[in-house]
């Protein structure tokens, strides 16, 4: 069994089954999530027979590193992991606030302060994805399977252990790698509960962001659960026909339904929603589209996160250039909708969602 699949109560049950005292569970828990041990031998506070039993029954590393790539400016590392069943998933670490950072970041005082030494980790929740967004490399792969909670947690621990060697820590985690987190709801929430645990890794919910294609029932469920995790919705179009052309999910959930669910979420949590927008040249980046979007979002506690499209093999759309992106942002802001243009990170290493796994499987 994968040790990261066990939450603390499950670990306590296991210790009972093994006739070990209950406090052993907490010792293991703290070893895993506070000391960031990555193998049974490191648990020097446990008796040798118990260490041996853990080694016999538990896996600590659920994947092997198939490839990793660093961007030319060293700010971004992308790792492609292979799971035992052959499936590939990927995670990306982005370092912000380094001298090597984007020049725009480095020249803005606010950005520099806000972004100082941030280590943001982008992790996968599924191998592949069933949602089929046409511009997305993961969507082009199709669905392989859900990741277990432990496979999700293990991606964070992999990077946390690596950063620890450099006396650094993970500062933010975004569920924006491969897969649709709300299509694997239970396992994603179980992973979040493990990462949050006050006696373990203690990773605050506000440092986590879930990005969803807009599965309405799950947005409402998430609102009811009143979690402090940030929510981002991938919208990408302001008109149902236009959205359907690039996102098949719009057949099931129309833009109005998604926005109603967001209103419900805001009412319940008083938290701001982020709308993700991949800027595709000539498709969804015109001033008219920006105005239509502004009308839809008016009065909503939200902001728009726009990022020029990362080109993928299976889709011939192109990225919007800097000037058009700026005009899109200004149109939105004049209509009262806050908007940031995110820089494309790791473009030279195909750090866009699913791109590395996509390339490997071809
Ligand atoms: N399935 C979730 C989370 C993973 S995708 C979702 O769709 O929200 C993370 C983000 O990357 C989403 O906003 C998605 O729309 C965006 N994305 C996917 N492919 C992209 C591409 N080629 N260029 C830019 N953004 C992309
Ligand atoms: Fe799946 Fe998100 Fe890619 Fe759409 S954008 S195919 S939901 S991973």
mmCIF file of C-alpha atoms and ligand atoms in Angstrom:
data_model
loop_
_atom_site.group_PDB
_atom_site.id
_atom_site.type_symbol
_atom_site.label_atom_id
_atom_site.label_comp_id
_atom_site.label_asym_id
_atom_site.label_seq_id
_atom_site.Cartn_x
_atom_site.Cartn_y
_atom_site.Cartn_z
ATOM 1 C CA UNK A 1 0.000 0.000 0.000
ATOM 2 C CA UNK A 2 1.055 3.565 -0.686
ATOM 3 C CA UNK A 3 1.765 5.187 2.664
ATOM 4 C CA UNK A 4 0.406 8.575 1.482
ATOM 5 C CA UNK A 5 -2.984 6.960 0.839
ATOM 6 C CA UNK A 6 -3.434 6.545 4.592
ATOM 7 C CA UNK A 7 -4.840 9.407 6.619
ATOM 8 C CA UNK A 8 -4.104 9.539 10.332
ATOM 9 C CA UNK A 9 -7.133 7.439 11.429
ATOM 10 C CA UNK A 10 -6.219 4.802 8.809
ATOM 11 C CA UNK A 11 -2.651 4.744 10.079
ATOM 12 C CA UNK A 12 -3.998 4.303 13.633
ATOM 13 C CA UNK A 13 -6.125 1.378 12.484
ATOM 14 C CA UNK A 14 -3.092 -0.173 10.832
ATOM 15 C CA UNK A 15 -1.051 0.145 14.029
ATOM 16 C CA UNK A 16 -3.865 -1.551 15.956
ATOM 17 C CA UNK A 17 -3.873 -4.380 13.434
ATOM 18 C CA UNK A 18 -0.127 -4.703 13.821
ATOM 19 C CA UNK A 19 -0.469 -4.686 17.642
ATOM 20 C CA UNK A 20 1.558 -1.536 17.914
ATOM 21 C CA UNK A 21 0.831 1.198 20.445
ATOM 22 C CA UNK A 22 -1.444 3.939 19.089
ATOM 23 C CA UNK A 23 1.212 6.662 19.398
ATOM 24 C CA UNK A 24 3.267 4.987 16.673
ATOM 25 C CA UNK A 25 0.741 6.265 14.121
ATOM 26 C CA UNK A 26 1.446 9.837 15.113
ATOM 27 C CA UNK A 27 5.191 9.238 15.021
ATOM 28 C CA UNK A 28 4.929 7.951 11.481
ATOM 29 C CA UNK A 29 2.634 10.815 10.526
ATOM 30 C CA UNK A 30 5.071 13.379 11.849
ATOM 31 C CA UNK A 31 7.978 11.651 10.171
ATOM 32 C CA UNK A 32 6.175 11.759 6.844
ATOM 33 C CA UNK A 33 4.749 15.253 6.939
ATOM 34 C CA UNK A 34 6.905 17.257 9.341
ATOM 35 C CA UNK A 35 10.335 15.729 8.878
ATOM 36 C CA UNK A 36 9.564 14.819 5.257
ATOM 37 C CA UNK A 37 11.120 11.368 5.466
ATOM 38 C CA UNK A 38 11.033 9.554 2.163
ATOM 39 C CA UNK A 39 11.950 6.005 3.202
ATOM 40 C CA UNK A 40 11.353 3.685 6.177
ATOM 41 C CA UNK A 41 15.043 3.680 7.213
ATOM 42 C CA UNK A 42 14.824 7.358 8.095
ATOM 43 C CA UNK A 43 12.352 6.727 10.940
ATOM 44 C CA UNK A 44 15.101 6.442 13.555
ATOM 45 C CA UNK A 45 12.585 6.930 16.384
ATOM 46 C CA UNK A 46 10.795 3.683 15.520
ATOM 47 C CA UNK A 47 11.955 0.226 16.626
ATOM 48 C CA UNK A 48 13.766 -1.689 13.891
ATOM 49 C CA UNK A 49 11.107 -4.445 13.574
ATOM 50 C CA UNK A 50 8.416 -1.839 12.927
ATOM 51 C CA UNK A 51 10.606 -0.095 10.360
ATOM 52 C CA UNK A 52 11.076 -3.444 8.644
ATOM 53 C CA UNK A 53 7.338 -4.107 8.677
ATOM 54 C CA UNK A 54 6.652 -0.699 7.146
ATOM 55 C CA UNK A 55 9.284 -1.383 4.497
ATOM 56 C CA UNK A 56 7.662 -4.723 3.734
ATOM 57 C CA UNK A 57 4.083 -3.452 3.456
ATOM 58 C CA UNK A 58 4.268 0.170 2.391
ATOM 59 C CA UNK A 59 5.454 2.042 -0.690
ATOM 60 C CA UNK A 60 6.853 5.534 -0.269
ATOM 61 C CA UNK A 61 7.372 6.427 -3.893
ATOM 62 C CA UNK A 62 4.409 5.629 -6.114
ATOM 63 C CA UNK A 63 6.106 6.623 -9.364
ATOM 64 C CA UNK A 64 9.489 6.988 -10.942
ATOM 65 C CA UNK A 65 10.833 10.091 -12.587
ATOM 66 C CA UNK A 66 10.723 9.491 -16.313
ATOM 67 C CA UNK A 67 12.010 12.899 -17.350
ATOM 68 C CA UNK A 68 12.428 16.289 -15.889
ATOM 69 C CA UNK A 69 13.047 19.531 -17.660
ATOM 70 C CA UNK A 70 14.246 22.885 -16.391
ATOM 71 C CA UNK A 71 13.318 26.044 -18.244
ATOM 72 C CA UNK A 72 16.273 27.971 -19.656
ATOM 73 C CA UNK A 73 15.955 30.605 -16.903
ATOM 74 C CA UNK A 74 15.868 27.828 -14.267
ATOM 75 C CA UNK A 75 12.646 29.232 -12.790
ATOM 76 C CA UNK A 76 10.478 26.291 -13.759
ATOM 77 C CA UNK A 77 10.960 22.571 -13.387
ATOM 78 C CA UNK A 78 8.605 20.094 -14.916
ATOM 79 C CA UNK A 79 8.697 16.455 -13.855
ATOM 80 C CA UNK A 80 7.095 13.603 -15.734
ATOM 81 C CA UNK A 81 6.290 10.697 -13.412
ATOM 82 C CA UNK A 82 5.495 7.174 -14.493
ATOM 83 C CA UNK A 83 3.025 5.274 -12.330
ATOM 84 C CA UNK A 84 3.413 1.492 -11.846
ATOM 85 C CA UNK A 85 0.614 0.844 -14.348
ATOM 86 C CA UNK A 86 2.528 2.797 -16.996
ATOM 87 C CA UNK A 87 0.397 5.930 -16.877
ATOM 88 C CA UNK A 88 2.192 9.242 -16.989
ATOM 89 C CA UNK A 89 1.446 12.312 -14.914
ATOM 90 C CA UNK A 90 3.285 15.550 -14.518
ATOM 91 C CA UNK A 91 3.894 18.259 -11.946
ATOM 92 C CA UNK A 92 5.479 21.660 -12.401
ATOM 93 C CA UNK A 93 7.374 23.753 -9.865
ATOM 94 C CA UNK A 94 7.492 27.484 -10.521
ATOM 95 C CA UNK A 95 9.867 29.713 -8.621
ATOM 96 C CA UNK A 96 8.865 33.331 -8.364
ATOM 97 C CA UNK A 97 10.847 36.230 -6.991
ATOM 98 C CA UNK A 98 14.297 35.047 -8.058
ATOM 99 C CA UNK A 99 16.689 37.459 -9.749
ATOM 100 C CA UNK A 100 16.343 35.197 -12.775
ATOM 101 C CA UNK A 101 12.642 35.919 -12.838
ATOM 102 C CA UNK A 102 10.571 37.485 -15.565
ATOM 103 C CA UNK A 103 11.791 41.063 -16.173
ATOM 104 C CA UNK A 104 8.267 42.401 -15.723
ATOM 105 C CA UNK A 105 8.091 40.883 -12.265
ATOM 106 C CA UNK A 106 11.485 42.201 -11.343
ATOM 107 C CA UNK A 107 10.655 45.784 -12.311
ATOM 108 C CA UNK A 108 7.389 46.011 -10.448
ATOM 109 C CA UNK A 109 7.740 46.749 -6.769
ATOM 110 C CA UNK A 110 4.398 45.311 -5.824
ATOM 111 C CA UNK A 111 5.035 42.170 -7.792
ATOM 112 C CA UNK A 112 8.445 41.807 -6.311
ATOM 113 C CA UNK A 113 7.170 42.057 -2.771
ATOM 114 C CA UNK A 114 4.144 39.886 -3.380
ATOM 115 C CA UNK A 115 6.026 37.277 -5.310
ATOM 116 C CA UNK A 116 9.123 37.066 -3.183
ATOM 117 C CA UNK A 117 10.452 33.547 -3.104
ATOM 118 C CA UNK A 118 7.168 31.932 -3.901
ATOM 119 C CA UNK A 119 7.420 28.271 -4.793
ATOM 120 C CA UNK A 120 4.227 27.308 -6.541
ATOM 121 C CA UNK A 121 3.573 23.698 -7.347
ATOM 122 C CA UNK A 122 1.151 22.639 -10.054
ATOM 123 C CA UNK A 123 -0.012 19.042 -9.599
ATOM 124 C CA UNK A 124 -2.113 16.468 -11.415
ATOM 125 C CA UNK A 125 -5.329 14.893 -10.158
ATOM 126 C CA UNK A 126 -5.933 12.379 -12.946
ATOM 127 C CA UNK A 127 -3.909 10.598 -15.607
ATOM 128 C CA UNK A 128 -5.385 12.192 -18.717
ATOM 129 C CA UNK A 129 -8.749 13.922 -18.627
ATOM 130 C CA UNK A 130 -12.251 13.109 -19.822
ATOM 131 C CA UNK A 131 -13.334 16.699 -20.492
ATOM 132 C CA UNK A 132 -11.839 17.011 -23.955
ATOM 133 C CA UNK A 133 -11.127 20.751 -24.115
ATOM 134 C CA UNK A 134 -9.726 21.048 -27.629
ATOM 135 C CA UNK A 135 -6.830 23.416 -26.815
ATOM 136 C CA UNK A 136 -5.534 21.286 -23.954
ATOM 137 C CA UNK A 137 -2.828 18.640 -24.347
ATOM 138 C CA UNK A 138 -4.328 16.566 -21.513
ATOM 139 C CA UNK A 139 -7.762 16.770 -23.084
ATOM 140 C CA UNK A 140 -6.246 15.548 -26.337
ATOM 141 C CA UNK A 141 -4.871 12.481 -24.492
ATOM 142 C CA UNK A 142 -8.266 11.392 -23.176
ATOM 143 C CA UNK A 143 -9.034 9.884 -19.786
ATOM 144 C CA UNK A 144 -6.779 7.204 -18.302
ATOM 145 C CA UNK A 145 -7.703 7.019 -14.630
ATOM 146 C CA UNK A 146 -8.221 8.883 -11.368
ATOM 147 C CA UNK A 147 -5.226 9.352 -9.106
ATOM 148 C CA UNK A 148 -5.580 8.146 -5.546
ATOM 149 C CA UNK A 149 -5.311 10.682 -2.722
ATOM 150 C CA UNK A 150 -1.853 9.287 -1.979
ATOM 151 C CA UNK A 151 -0.681 9.768 -5.555
ATOM 152 C CA UNK A 152 -1.798 13.386 -5.329
ATOM 153 C CA UNK A 153 -0.108 13.929 -1.940
ATOM 154 C CA UNK A 154 3.059 12.170 -3.156
ATOM 155 C CA UNK A 155 3.584 14.812 -5.871
ATOM 156 C CA UNK A 156 3.649 17.512 -3.186
ATOM 157 C CA UNK A 157 5.958 15.449 -0.968
ATOM 158 C CA UNK A 158 8.337 14.795 -3.854
ATOM 159 C CA UNK A 159 8.890 18.517 -4.334
ATOM 160 C CA UNK A 160 8.739 19.326 -0.614
ATOM 161 C CA UNK A 161 11.579 16.829 -0.022
ATOM 162 C CA UNK A 162 13.560 18.242 -2.928
ATOM 163 C CA UNK A 163 13.111 21.849 -1.790
ATOM 164 C CA UNK A 164 14.028 20.917 1.783
ATOM 165 C CA UNK A 165 17.523 20.034 0.597
ATOM 166 C CA UNK A 166 17.819 23.642 -0.549
ATOM 167 C CA UNK A 167 16.298 24.916 2.735
ATOM 168 C CA UNK A 168 13.148 25.925 0.876
ATOM 169 C CA UNK A 169 9.474 25.043 1.165
ATOM 170 C CA UNK A 170 6.454 24.783 -1.103
ATOM 171 C CA UNK A 171 4.419 27.965 -0.680
ATOM 172 C CA UNK A 172 1.400 27.312 -2.912
ATOM 173 C CA UNK A 173 -0.181 24.304 -4.555
ATOM 174 C CA UNK A 174 -2.508 24.582 -7.534
ATOM 175 C CA UNK A 175 -4.546 21.667 -8.896
ATOM 176 C CA UNK A 176 -3.899 22.727 -12.465
ATOM 177 C CA UNK A 177 -1.821 19.868 -13.807
ATOM 178 C CA UNK A 178 -3.377 16.980 -15.666
ATOM 179 C CA UNK A 179 -6.991 16.130 -15.018
ATOM 180 C CA UNK A 180 -10.211 17.644 -13.772
ATOM 181 C CA UNK A 181 -10.095 17.811 -9.942
ATOM 182 C CA UNK A 182 -13.894 17.875 -9.550
ATOM 183 C CA UNK A 183 -14.156 14.715 -11.654
ATOM 184 C CA UNK A 184 -12.087 13.041 -8.911
ATOM 185 C CA UNK A 185 -13.728 14.895 -6.052
ATOM 186 C CA UNK A 186 -13.349 12.448 -3.164
ATOM 187 C CA UNK A 187 -9.680 11.710 -3.700
ATOM 188 C CA UNK A 188 -8.794 15.372 -4.201
ATOM 189 C CA UNK A 189 -10.554 16.352 -0.965
ATOM 190 C CA UNK A 190 -8.929 13.447 0.880
ATOM 191 C CA UNK A 191 -5.535 14.666 -0.361
ATOM 192 C CA UNK A 192 -6.343 18.212 0.767
ATOM 193 C CA UNK A 193 -7.341 16.925 4.219
ATOM 194 C CA UNK A 194 -4.000 15.124 4.514
ATOM 195 C CA UNK A 195 -2.027 18.199 3.403
ATOM 196 C CA UNK A 196 -4.030 20.433 5.785
ATOM 197 C CA UNK A 197 -3.664 18.279 8.878
ATOM 198 C CA UNK A 198 -2.558 20.311 11.907
ATOM 199 C CA UNK A 199 -0.295 17.564 13.211
ATOM 200 C CA UNK A 200 1.208 16.817 9.834
ATOM 201 C CA UNK A 201 2.162 18.975 6.872
ATOM 202 C CA UNK A 202 -0.075 21.875 8.063
ATOM 203 C CA UNK A 203 -0.463 23.276 4.588
ATOM 204 C CA UNK A 204 -3.084 26.046 4.893
ATOM 205 C CA UNK A 205 -6.177 25.729 2.698
ATOM 206 C CA UNK A 206 -5.744 29.311 1.496
ATOM 207 C CA UNK A 207 -2.483 28.321 -0.125
ATOM 208 C CA UNK A 208 -4.312 25.762 -2.274
ATOM 209 C CA UNK A 209 -6.205 26.481 -5.480
ATOM 210 C CA UNK A 210 -8.556 24.141 -7.303
ATOM 211 C CA UNK A 211 -9.142 24.871 -10.955
ATOM 212 C CA UNK A 212 -12.217 23.317 -12.532
ATOM 213 C CA UNK A 213 -13.676 23.162 -16.008
ATOM 214 C CA UNK A 214 -16.981 24.116 -14.330
ATOM 215 C CA UNK A 215 -18.757 21.019 -13.033
ATOM 216 C CA UNK A 216 -21.827 22.645 -11.484
ATOM 217 C CA UNK A 217 -22.928 20.077 -8.861
ATOM 218 C CA UNK A 218 -19.383 19.826 -7.531
ATOM 219 C CA UNK A 219 -19.002 23.626 -7.345
ATOM 220 C CA UNK A 220 -22.138 23.675 -5.197
ATOM 221 C CA UNK A 221 -20.956 20.810 -3.048
ATOM 222 C CA UNK A 222 -17.615 22.536 -2.602
ATOM 223 C CA UNK A 223 -19.459 25.717 -1.551
ATOM 224 C CA UNK A 224 -21.497 23.755 1.001
ATOM 225 C CA UNK A 225 -18.339 22.301 2.493
ATOM 226 C CA UNK A 226 -17.096 25.836 3.184
ATOM 227 C CA UNK A 227 -13.498 25.029 2.528
ATOM 228 C CA UNK A 228 -11.002 27.875 2.505
ATOM 229 C CA UNK A 229 -9.370 26.525 -0.664
ATOM 230 C CA UNK A 230 -9.293 29.011 -3.566
ATOM 231 C CA UNK A 231 -11.518 28.282 -6.532
ATOM 232 C CA UNK A 232 -10.717 28.982 -10.177
ATOM 233 C CA UNK A 233 -13.118 28.323 -13.053
ATOM 234 C CA UNK A 234 -11.876 27.754 -16.597
ATOM 235 C CA UNK A 235 -14.283 29.833 -18.638
ATOM 236 C CA UNK A 236 -12.443 30.778 -21.864
ATOM 237 C CA UNK A 237 -15.588 31.987 -23.642
ATOM 238 C CA UNK A 238 -18.446 34.381 -22.881
ATOM 239 C CA UNK A 239 -20.978 32.807 -25.202
ATOM 240 C CA UNK A 240 -22.389 29.262 -25.029
ATOM 241 C CA UNK A 241 -21.813 28.429 -28.693
ATOM 242 C CA UNK A 242 -18.267 29.703 -28.605
ATOM 243 C CA UNK A 243 -17.550 27.832 -25.395
ATOM 244 C CA UNK A 244 -19.065 24.620 -26.740
ATOM 245 C CA UNK A 245 -16.774 24.842 -29.768
ATOM 246 C CA UNK A 246 -13.691 24.538 -27.555
ATOM 247 C CA UNK A 247 -15.075 22.905 -24.379
ATOM 248 C CA UNK A 248 -17.448 19.937 -24.774
ATOM 249 C CA UNK A 249 -18.463 20.252 -21.095
ATOM 250 C CA UNK A 250 -20.560 23.259 -22.101
ATOM 251 C CA UNK A 251 -23.102 20.863 -23.579
ATOM 252 C CA UNK A 252 -23.882 19.725 -20.060
ATOM 253 C CA UNK A 253 -23.370 22.932 -18.076
ATOM 254 C CA UNK A 254 -24.112 26.268 -19.709
ATOM 255 C CA UNK A 255 -22.251 29.445 -18.807
ATOM 256 C CA UNK A 256 -25.274 30.784 -16.862
ATOM 257 C CA UNK A 257 -25.391 27.584 -14.773
ATOM 258 C CA UNK A 258 -21.684 27.865 -14.025
ATOM 259 C CA UNK A 259 -22.017 31.519 -13.042
ATOM 260 C CA UNK A 260 -25.053 30.759 -10.863
ATOM 261 C CA UNK A 261 -23.029 28.083 -9.079
ATOM 262 C CA UNK A 262 -20.242 30.636 -8.592
ATOM 263 C CA UNK A 263 -22.753 33.092 -7.096
ATOM 264 C CA UNK A 264 -23.831 30.366 -4.702
ATOM 265 C CA UNK A 265 -20.184 29.690 -3.810
ATOM 266 C CA UNK A 266 -19.555 33.399 -3.147
ATOM 267 C CA UNK A 267 -22.705 33.705 -1.007
ATOM 268 C CA UNK A 268 -21.692 30.708 1.051
ATOM 269 C CA UNK A 269 -17.996 31.465 1.460
ATOM 270 C CA UNK A 270 -17.597 35.217 0.783
ATOM 271 C CA UNK A 271 -14.585 34.228 -1.240
ATOM 272 C CA UNK A 272 -13.506 35.616 -4.577
ATOM 273 C CA UNK A 273 -13.687 33.387 -7.640
ATOM 274 C CA UNK A 274 -10.998 33.417 -10.312
ATOM 275 C CA UNK A 275 -11.981 32.936 -13.938
ATOM 276 C CA UNK A 276 -9.261 31.409 -16.082
ATOM 277 C CA UNK A 277 -9.012 32.606 -19.647
ATOM 278 C CA UNK A 278 -6.578 31.186 -22.211
ATOM 279 C CA UNK A 279 -6.192 33.988 -24.754
ATOM 280 C CA UNK A 280 -6.470 32.514 -28.255
ATOM 281 C CA UNK A 281 -5.634 34.850 -31.106
ATOM 282 C CA UNK A 282 -8.770 35.988 -32.905
ATOM 283 C CA UNK A 283 -10.968 33.492 -31.050
ATOM 284 C CA UNK A 284 -11.657 34.883 -27.582
ATOM 285 C CA UNK A 285 -9.423 37.940 -27.275
ATOM 286 C CA UNK A 286 -11.350 40.716 -29.030
ATOM 287 C CA UNK A 287 -12.715 43.838 -27.271
ATOM 288 C CA UNK A 288 -16.246 42.602 -28.082
ATOM 289 C CA UNK A 289 -15.609 39.338 -26.262
ATOM 290 C CA UNK A 290 -14.117 41.253 -23.314
ATOM 291 C CA UNK A 291 -17.246 43.415 -23.141
ATOM 292 C CA UNK A 292 -19.529 40.396 -23.275
ATOM 293 C CA UNK A 293 -17.524 38.765 -20.519
ATOM 294 C CA UNK A 294 -17.667 41.914 -18.400
ATOM 295 C CA UNK A 295 -21.474 41.975 -18.724
ATOM 296 C CA UNK A 296 -21.670 38.357 -17.583
ATOM 297 C CA UNK A 297 -19.416 38.887 -14.588
ATOM 298 C CA UNK A 298 -20.773 42.251 -13.467
ATOM 299 C CA UNK A 299 -21.325 42.460 -9.715
ATOM 300 C CA UNK A 300 -19.597 39.157 -9.024
ATOM 301 C CA UNK A 301 -16.774 38.977 -6.465
ATOM 302 C CA UNK A 302 -14.238 37.766 -8.983
ATOM 303 C CA UNK A 303 -11.244 38.446 -11.105
ATOM 304 C CA UNK A 304 -10.062 37.197 -14.466
ATOM 305 C CA UNK A 305 -6.738 35.448 -14.876
ATOM 306 C CA UNK A 306 -5.825 35.568 -18.535
ATOM 307 C CA UNK A 307 -2.892 33.682 -20.005
ATOM 308 C CA UNK A 308 -1.859 33.556 -23.650
ATOM 309 C CA UNK A 309 -2.552 30.083 -25.051
ATOM 310 C CA UNK A 310 0.231 27.533 -24.852
ATOM 311 C CA UNK A 311 0.231 26.069 -28.351
ATOM 312 C CA UNK A 312 -0.366 22.304 -28.479
ATOM 313 C CA UNK A 313 0.031 19.752 -31.272
ATOM 314 C CA UNK A 314 -3.628 18.879 -31.568
ATOM 315 C CA UNK A 315 -5.004 22.413 -31.868
ATOM 316 C CA UNK A 316 -4.095 25.053 -34.384
ATOM 317 C CA UNK A 317 -5.071 28.119 -32.310
ATOM 318 C CA UNK A 318 -2.339 30.663 -31.632
ATOM 319 C CA UNK A 319 -1.407 32.688 -28.587
ATOM 320 C CA UNK A 320 -2.592 36.269 -28.324
ATOM 321 C CA UNK A 321 0.279 38.737 -28.436
ATOM 322 C CA UNK A 322 1.187 41.063 -25.583
ATOM 323 C CA UNK A 323 -0.507 44.092 -27.077
ATOM 324 C CA UNK A 324 -3.862 42.396 -27.679
ATOM 325 C CA UNK A 325 -3.685 40.789 -24.250
ATOM 326 C CA UNK A 326 -3.174 44.224 -22.718
ATOM 327 C CA UNK A 327 -6.160 45.608 -24.650
ATOM 328 C CA UNK A 328 -8.323 42.719 -23.431
ATOM 329 C CA UNK A 329 -7.320 43.448 -19.850
ATOM 330 C CA UNK A 330 -8.029 47.161 -20.223
ATOM 331 C CA UNK A 331 -11.486 46.585 -21.686
ATOM 332 C CA UNK A 332 -12.368 44.341 -18.760
ATOM 333 C CA UNK A 333 -10.982 46.746 -16.199
ATOM 334 C CA UNK A 334 -12.814 49.706 -17.692
ATOM 335 C CA UNK A 335 -15.984 47.691 -17.177
ATOM 336 C CA UNK A 336 -15.029 47.113 -13.549
ATOM 337 C CA UNK A 337 -13.708 43.543 -13.775
ATOM 338 C CA UNK A 338 -10.194 43.091 -12.366
ATOM 339 C CA UNK A 339 -7.905 41.187 -14.691
ATOM 340 C CA UNK A 340 -4.305 40.026 -14.590
ATOM 341 C CA UNK A 341 -2.317 38.771 -17.527
ATOM 342 C CA UNK A 342 -0.141 35.887 -16.443
ATOM 343 C CA UNK A 343 3.148 35.394 -18.135
ATOM 344 C CA UNK A 344 3.648 32.105 -19.877
ATOM 345 C CA UNK A 345 6.093 30.204 -17.767
ATOM 346 C CA UNK A 346 8.252 27.393 -18.928
ATOM 347 C CA UNK A 347 7.149 27.836 -22.515
ATOM 348 C CA UNK A 348 10.476 26.404 -23.667
ATOM 349 C CA UNK A 349 9.817 23.184 -21.741
ATOM 350 C CA UNK A 350 6.190 22.736 -22.774
ATOM 351 C CA UNK A 351 5.109 23.363 -19.201
ATOM 352 C CA UNK A 352 1.496 23.762 -20.282
ATOM 353 C CA UNK A 353 -0.995 21.287 -18.940
ATOM 354 C CA UNK A 354 -0.365 17.769 -20.235
ATOM 355 C CA UNK A 355 2.135 18.758 -22.856
ATOM 356 C CA UNK A 356 5.029 16.611 -21.705
ATOM 357 C CA UNK A 357 2.991 13.449 -21.222
ATOM 358 C CA UNK A 358 1.366 14.138 -24.565
ATOM 359 C CA UNK A 359 4.735 14.315 -26.258
ATOM 360 C CA UNK A 360 5.907 11.071 -24.638
ATOM 361 C CA UNK A 361 2.919 9.088 -25.721
ATOM 362 C CA UNK A 362 3.250 10.016 -29.377
HETATM 363 N N1 LIG B 1 -9.098 20.574 -15.462
HETATM 364 C C1 LIG B 1 -8.937 21.774 -14.732
HETATM 365 C C2 LIG B 1 -7.544 21.980 -14.203
HETATM 366 C C3 LIG B 1 -6.404 21.577 -15.093
HETATM 367 S S1 LIG B 1 -6.160 22.598 -16.508
HETATM 368 C C4 LIG B 1 -9.384 22.961 -15.548
HETATM 369 O O1 LIG B 1 -9.610 22.803 -16.733
HETATM 370 O O2 LIG B 1 -9.558 24.023 -14.965
HETATM 371 C C5 LIG B 1 -5.475 24.067 -15.796
HETATM 372 C C6 LIG B 1 -5.710 25.315 -16.612
HETATM 373 O O3 LIG B 1 -4.924 25.281 -17.806
HETATM 374 C C7 LIG B 1 -7.153 25.497 -17.042
HETATM 375 O O4 LIG B 1 -7.560 26.821 -16.833
HETATM 376 C C8 LIG B 1 -7.079 25.156 -18.500
HETATM 377 O O5 LIG B 1 -8.150 25.711 -19.212
HETATM 378 C C9 LIG B 1 -5.730 25.719 -18.872
HETATM 379 N N2 LIG B 1 -5.177 25.232 -20.126
HETATM 380 C C10 LIG B 1 -5.253 24.006 -20.658
HETATM 381 N N3 LIG B 1 -4.586 23.940 -21.822
HETATM 382 C C11 LIG B 1 -4.064 25.161 -22.031
HETATM 383 C C12 LIG B 1 -3.275 25.720 -23.072
HETATM 384 N N4 LIG B 1 -2.908 25.006 -24.114
HETATM 385 N N5 LIG B 1 -2.910 27.022 -22.948
HETATM 386 C C13 LIG B 1 -3.280 27.753 -21.885
HETATM 387 N N6 LIG B 1 -4.034 27.276 -20.873
HETATM 388 C C14 LIG B 1 -4.423 25.989 -20.945
HETATM 389 FE FE1 LIG B 2 -9.295 18.533 -18.718
HETATM 390 FE FE2 LIG B 2 -8.773 20.954 -17.736
HETATM 391 FE FE3 LIG B 2 -7.548 20.071 -19.953
HETATM 392 FE FE4 LIG B 2 -10.130 20.679 -20.040
HETATM 393 S S1 LIG B 2 -8.443 22.098 -19.642
HETATM 394 S S2 LIG B 2 -9.207 18.861 -20.901
HETATM 395 S S3 LIG B 2 -10.793 20.022 -18.021
HETATM 396 S S4 LIG B 2 -7.351 19.240 -17.918
#
